[in-house]
Coordinates of C-alpha atoms and ligand atoms in Angstrom, one line a residue:
X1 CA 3.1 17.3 -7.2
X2 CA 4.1 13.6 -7.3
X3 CA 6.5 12.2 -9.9
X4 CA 7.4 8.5 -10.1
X5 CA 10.8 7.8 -12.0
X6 CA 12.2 4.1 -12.8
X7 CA 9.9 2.7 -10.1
X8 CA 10.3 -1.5 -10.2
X9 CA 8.1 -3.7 -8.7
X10 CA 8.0 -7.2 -8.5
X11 CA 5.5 -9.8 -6.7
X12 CA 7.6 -12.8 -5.7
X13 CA 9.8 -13.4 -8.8
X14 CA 7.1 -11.6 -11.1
X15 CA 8.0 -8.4 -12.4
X16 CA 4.7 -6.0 -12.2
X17 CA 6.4 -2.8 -12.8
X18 CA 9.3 -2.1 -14.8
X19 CA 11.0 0.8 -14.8
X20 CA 7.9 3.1 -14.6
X21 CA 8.1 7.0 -14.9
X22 CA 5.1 9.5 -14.5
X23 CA 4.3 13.1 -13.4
X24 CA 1.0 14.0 -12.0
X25 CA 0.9 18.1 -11.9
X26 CA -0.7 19.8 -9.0
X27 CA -4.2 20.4 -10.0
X28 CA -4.3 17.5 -12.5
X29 CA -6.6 14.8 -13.5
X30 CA -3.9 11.6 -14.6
X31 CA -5.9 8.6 -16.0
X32 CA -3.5 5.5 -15.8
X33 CA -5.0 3.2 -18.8
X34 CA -3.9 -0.6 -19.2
X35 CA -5.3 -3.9 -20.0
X36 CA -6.4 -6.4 -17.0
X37 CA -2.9 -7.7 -15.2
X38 CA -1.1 -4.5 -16.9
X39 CA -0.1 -3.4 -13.5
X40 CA -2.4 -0.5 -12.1
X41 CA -3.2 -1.6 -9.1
X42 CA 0.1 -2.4 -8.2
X43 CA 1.6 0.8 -9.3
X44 CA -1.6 2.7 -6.7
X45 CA -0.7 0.4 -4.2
X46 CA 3.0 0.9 -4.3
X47 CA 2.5 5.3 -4.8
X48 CA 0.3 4.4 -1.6
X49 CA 3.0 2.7 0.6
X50 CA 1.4 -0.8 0.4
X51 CA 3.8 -2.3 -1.9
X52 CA 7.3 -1.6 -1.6
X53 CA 9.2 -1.0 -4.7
X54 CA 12.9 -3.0 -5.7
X55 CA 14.3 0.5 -7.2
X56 CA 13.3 4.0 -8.4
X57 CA 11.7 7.1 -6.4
X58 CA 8.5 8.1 -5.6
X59 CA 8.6 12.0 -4.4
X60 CA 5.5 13.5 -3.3
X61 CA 6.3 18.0 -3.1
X62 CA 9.9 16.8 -3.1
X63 CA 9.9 14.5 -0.3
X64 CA 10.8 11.0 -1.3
X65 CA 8.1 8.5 0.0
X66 CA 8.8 5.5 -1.8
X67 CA 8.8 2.5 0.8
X68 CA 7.2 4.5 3.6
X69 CA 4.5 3.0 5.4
X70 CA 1.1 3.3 4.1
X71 CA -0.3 5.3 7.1
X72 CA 2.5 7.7 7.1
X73 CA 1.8 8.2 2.9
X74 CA -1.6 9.2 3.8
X75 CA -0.8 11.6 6.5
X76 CA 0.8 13.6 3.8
X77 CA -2.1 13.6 1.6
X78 CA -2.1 11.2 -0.7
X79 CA -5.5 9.4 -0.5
X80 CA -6.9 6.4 -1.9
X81 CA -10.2 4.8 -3.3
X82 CA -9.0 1.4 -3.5
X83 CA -10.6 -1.0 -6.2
X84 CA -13.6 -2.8 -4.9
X85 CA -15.4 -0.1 -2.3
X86 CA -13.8 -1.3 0.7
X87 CA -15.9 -0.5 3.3
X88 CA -16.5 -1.6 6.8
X89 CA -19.7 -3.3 6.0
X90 CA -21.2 -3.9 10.0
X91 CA -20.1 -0.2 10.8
X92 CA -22.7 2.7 10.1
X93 CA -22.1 5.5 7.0
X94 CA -21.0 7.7 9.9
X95 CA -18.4 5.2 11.5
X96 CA -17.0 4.6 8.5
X97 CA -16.7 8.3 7.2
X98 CA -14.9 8.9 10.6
X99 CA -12.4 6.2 10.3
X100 CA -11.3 8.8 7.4
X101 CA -10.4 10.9 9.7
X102 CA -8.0 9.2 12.2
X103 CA -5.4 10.5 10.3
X104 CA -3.2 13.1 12.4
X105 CA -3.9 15.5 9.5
X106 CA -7.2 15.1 9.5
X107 CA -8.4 15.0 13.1
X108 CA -8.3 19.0 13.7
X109 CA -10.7 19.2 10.3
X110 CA -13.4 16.7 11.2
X111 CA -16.3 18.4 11.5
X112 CA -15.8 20.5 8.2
X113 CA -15.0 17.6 6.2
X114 CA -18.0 15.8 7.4
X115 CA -19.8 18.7 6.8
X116 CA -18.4 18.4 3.2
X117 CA -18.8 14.7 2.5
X118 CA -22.4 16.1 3.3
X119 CA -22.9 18.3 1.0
X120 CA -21.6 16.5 -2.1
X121 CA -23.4 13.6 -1.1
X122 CA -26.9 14.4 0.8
X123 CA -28.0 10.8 0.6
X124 CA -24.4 10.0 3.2
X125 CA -26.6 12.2 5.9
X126 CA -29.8 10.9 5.4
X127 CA -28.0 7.2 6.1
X128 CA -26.0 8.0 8.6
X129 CA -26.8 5.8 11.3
X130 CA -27.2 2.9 8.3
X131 CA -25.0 -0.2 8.4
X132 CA -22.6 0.8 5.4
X133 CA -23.1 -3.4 4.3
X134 CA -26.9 -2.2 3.7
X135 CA -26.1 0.4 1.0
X136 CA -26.7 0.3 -3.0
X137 CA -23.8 -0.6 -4.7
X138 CA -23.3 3.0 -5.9
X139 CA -24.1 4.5 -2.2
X140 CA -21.0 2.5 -0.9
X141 CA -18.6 4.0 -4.0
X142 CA -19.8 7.5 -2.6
X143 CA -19.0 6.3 1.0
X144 CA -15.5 5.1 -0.1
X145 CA -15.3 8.5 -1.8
X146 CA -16.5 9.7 1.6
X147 CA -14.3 8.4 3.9
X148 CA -11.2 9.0 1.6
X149 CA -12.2 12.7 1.7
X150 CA -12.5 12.8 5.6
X151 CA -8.3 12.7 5.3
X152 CA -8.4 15.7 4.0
X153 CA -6.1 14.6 0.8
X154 CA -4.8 16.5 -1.6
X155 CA -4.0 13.9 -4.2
X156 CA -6.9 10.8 -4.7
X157 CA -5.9 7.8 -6.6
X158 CA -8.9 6.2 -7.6
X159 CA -8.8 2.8 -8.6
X160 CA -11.8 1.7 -10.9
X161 CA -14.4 4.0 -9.3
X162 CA -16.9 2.9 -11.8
X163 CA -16.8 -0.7 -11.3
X164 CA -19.6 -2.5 -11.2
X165 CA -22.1 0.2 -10.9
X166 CA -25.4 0.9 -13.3
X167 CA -24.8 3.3 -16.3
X168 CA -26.5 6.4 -14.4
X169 CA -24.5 6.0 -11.3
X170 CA -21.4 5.6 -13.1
X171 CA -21.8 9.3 -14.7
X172 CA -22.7 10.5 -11.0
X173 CA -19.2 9.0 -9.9
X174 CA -17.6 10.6 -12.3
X175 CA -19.2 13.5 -12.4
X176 CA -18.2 13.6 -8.6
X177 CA -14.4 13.1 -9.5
X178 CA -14.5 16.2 -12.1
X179 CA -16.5 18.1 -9.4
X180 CA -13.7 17.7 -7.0
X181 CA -11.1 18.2 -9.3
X182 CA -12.4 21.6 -10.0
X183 CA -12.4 22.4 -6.5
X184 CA -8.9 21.7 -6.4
X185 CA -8.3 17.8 -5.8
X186 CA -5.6 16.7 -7.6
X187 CA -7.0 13.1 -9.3
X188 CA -5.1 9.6 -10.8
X189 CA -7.5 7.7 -12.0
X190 CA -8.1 4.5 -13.1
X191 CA -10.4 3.6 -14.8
X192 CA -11.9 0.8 -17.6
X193 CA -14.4 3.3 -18.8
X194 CA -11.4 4.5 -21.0
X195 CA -12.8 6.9 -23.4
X196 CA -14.6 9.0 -20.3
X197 CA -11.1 9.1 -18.6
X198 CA -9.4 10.3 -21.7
X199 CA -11.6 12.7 -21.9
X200 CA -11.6 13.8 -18.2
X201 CA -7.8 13.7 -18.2
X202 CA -5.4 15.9 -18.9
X203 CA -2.5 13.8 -19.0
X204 CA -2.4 10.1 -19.3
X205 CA -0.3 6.9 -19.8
X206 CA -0.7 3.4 -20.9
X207 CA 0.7 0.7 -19.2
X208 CA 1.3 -2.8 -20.6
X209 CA 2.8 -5.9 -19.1
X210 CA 4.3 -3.5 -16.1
X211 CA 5.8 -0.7 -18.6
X212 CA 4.7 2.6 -20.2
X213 CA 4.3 2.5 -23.7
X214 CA 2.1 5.6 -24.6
X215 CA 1.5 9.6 -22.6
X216 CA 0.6 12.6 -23.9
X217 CA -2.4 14.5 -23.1
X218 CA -5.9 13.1 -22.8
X219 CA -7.0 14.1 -25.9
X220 CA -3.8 12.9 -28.0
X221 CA -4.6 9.5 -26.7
X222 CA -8.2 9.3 -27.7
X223 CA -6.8 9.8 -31.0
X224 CA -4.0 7.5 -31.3
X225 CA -5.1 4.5 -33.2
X226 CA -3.1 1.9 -31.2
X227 CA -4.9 3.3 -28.0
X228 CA -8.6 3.5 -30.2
X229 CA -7.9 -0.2 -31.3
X230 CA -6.8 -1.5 -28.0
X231 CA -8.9 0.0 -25.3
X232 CA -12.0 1.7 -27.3
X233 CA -12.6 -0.9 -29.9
X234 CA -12.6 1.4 -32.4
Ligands
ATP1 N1 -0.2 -9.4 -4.1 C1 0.2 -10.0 -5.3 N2 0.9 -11.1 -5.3 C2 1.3 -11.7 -6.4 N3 1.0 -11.2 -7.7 C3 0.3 -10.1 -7.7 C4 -0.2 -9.4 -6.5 N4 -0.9 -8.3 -6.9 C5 -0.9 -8.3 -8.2 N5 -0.2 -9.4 -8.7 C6 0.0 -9.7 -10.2 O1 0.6 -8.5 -10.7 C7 0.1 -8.3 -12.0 C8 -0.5 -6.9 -12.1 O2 -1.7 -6.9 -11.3 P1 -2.5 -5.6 -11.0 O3 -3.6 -6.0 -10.0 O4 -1.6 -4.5 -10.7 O5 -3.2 -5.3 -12.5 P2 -4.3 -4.3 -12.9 O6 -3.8 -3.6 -14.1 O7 -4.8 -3.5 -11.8 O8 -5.4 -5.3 -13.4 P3 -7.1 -5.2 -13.4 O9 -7.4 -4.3 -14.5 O10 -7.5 -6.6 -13.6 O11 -7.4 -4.6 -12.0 C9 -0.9 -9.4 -12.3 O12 -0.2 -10.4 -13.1 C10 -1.2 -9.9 -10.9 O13 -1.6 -11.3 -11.0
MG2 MG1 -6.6 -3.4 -10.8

């Protein structure tokens, strides 16, 4: 569904990404594991048109996106729940799930994406008319969610869902992300929870100092001893 191949970044003279190469299969959850500074974010942001990359391609179903303009990324449904649950704070739950949807793509299917967002998360109805600066901590990660799902995507990066949240809500965020992977939402993920990634992934990479150094399958990373030493403490 989207493959990345020799993608360079830099930010000023500071290389982030070098040379970075990944394939995220339709139907897929990728986890993208790396140290603080390794270079996730910047490889999200530059998948998601906010960075523009010095070389390499970035195709989405064939079509090459790499330095397109974020809003025109999203229209072709790739989605993002950046790190740090940013939402409009002074806006209600339901402004803010609306902004999801200004998205050409997403305009037509409104109502049965709100409808949706709903459903998976109840407590979103029940607020609606609540300043989304007045939620819980783990209420605005499900409004992030939320709003990202009003554009309809068919691919989410998520970008340290977990972040900050208590132990119980983190399993209900991720719980949410397997949820809507089963329905069909293809997932990257990042995530410092790295054992529960590994485990929800079925491919992943590690990324250190801007480059891969590690893939396989979710599973043959939880057992590789540099990735058990390094990221699990094991
Ligand atoms: N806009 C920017 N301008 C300059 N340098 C940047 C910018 N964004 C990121 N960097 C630098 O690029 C490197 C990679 O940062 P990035 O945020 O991608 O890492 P990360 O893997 O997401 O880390 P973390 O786990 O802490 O979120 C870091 O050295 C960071 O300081
Ligand atoms: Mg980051």
């Amino acid at each position: 569904m989207l493959s990345v191949e020799h993608l360079d970044l830099f930010h000023g003279d500071a290389r982030a990404l070098d040379d970075v190469s990944l394939e995220v299969p339709d139907g897929a959850i990728v986890a993208i594991v790396g140290a603080n500074g390794a270079g996730k974010t910047s490889l999200i942001r530059t998948i998601a048109g906010m960075h523009r990359p010095a070389g390499g391609r970035i195709t989405f179903r064939g079509v090459d996106i790499a330095g397109w303009p974020s809003h025109k990324v999203c229209n072709l449904g790739i989605g993002q729940v950046a790190e740090g649950r940013q939402v409009f704070p002074s806006l209600t739950v339901l402004e803010n799930l609306e902004m999801g949807a200004m998205l050409p793509r997403a305009k037509a299917l409104r109502r049965r994406q709100l409808e949706r967002v709903y459903a998976l998360f109840p407590i979103m109805a029940e607020r609606a008319s609540q300043a989304a600066g007045t939620l819980s901590g783990g209420q605005q990660q499900m409004l992030a969610i939320g709003r990202c799902l009003m554009g309809a995507p068919e691919l989410v990066m998520f970008d340290e869902p977990s972040l900050g949240l208590s132990p119980t809500v983190v399993q209900d965020v991720l719980r949410t992300i397997r949820d809507l992977n089963a329905e069909g939402l293809t997932c990257v993920l990042v995530e410092q929870n790295v054992a529960v990634s590994l485990k929800l992934a079925s491919r992943a990479y590690v990324l250190e100092n801007g480059r891969i150094t590690l893939s396989g399958t979710g599973a043959e990373l939880l057992a590789d001893d540099r990735v058990r030493q390094a990221y699990l403490g094991l």
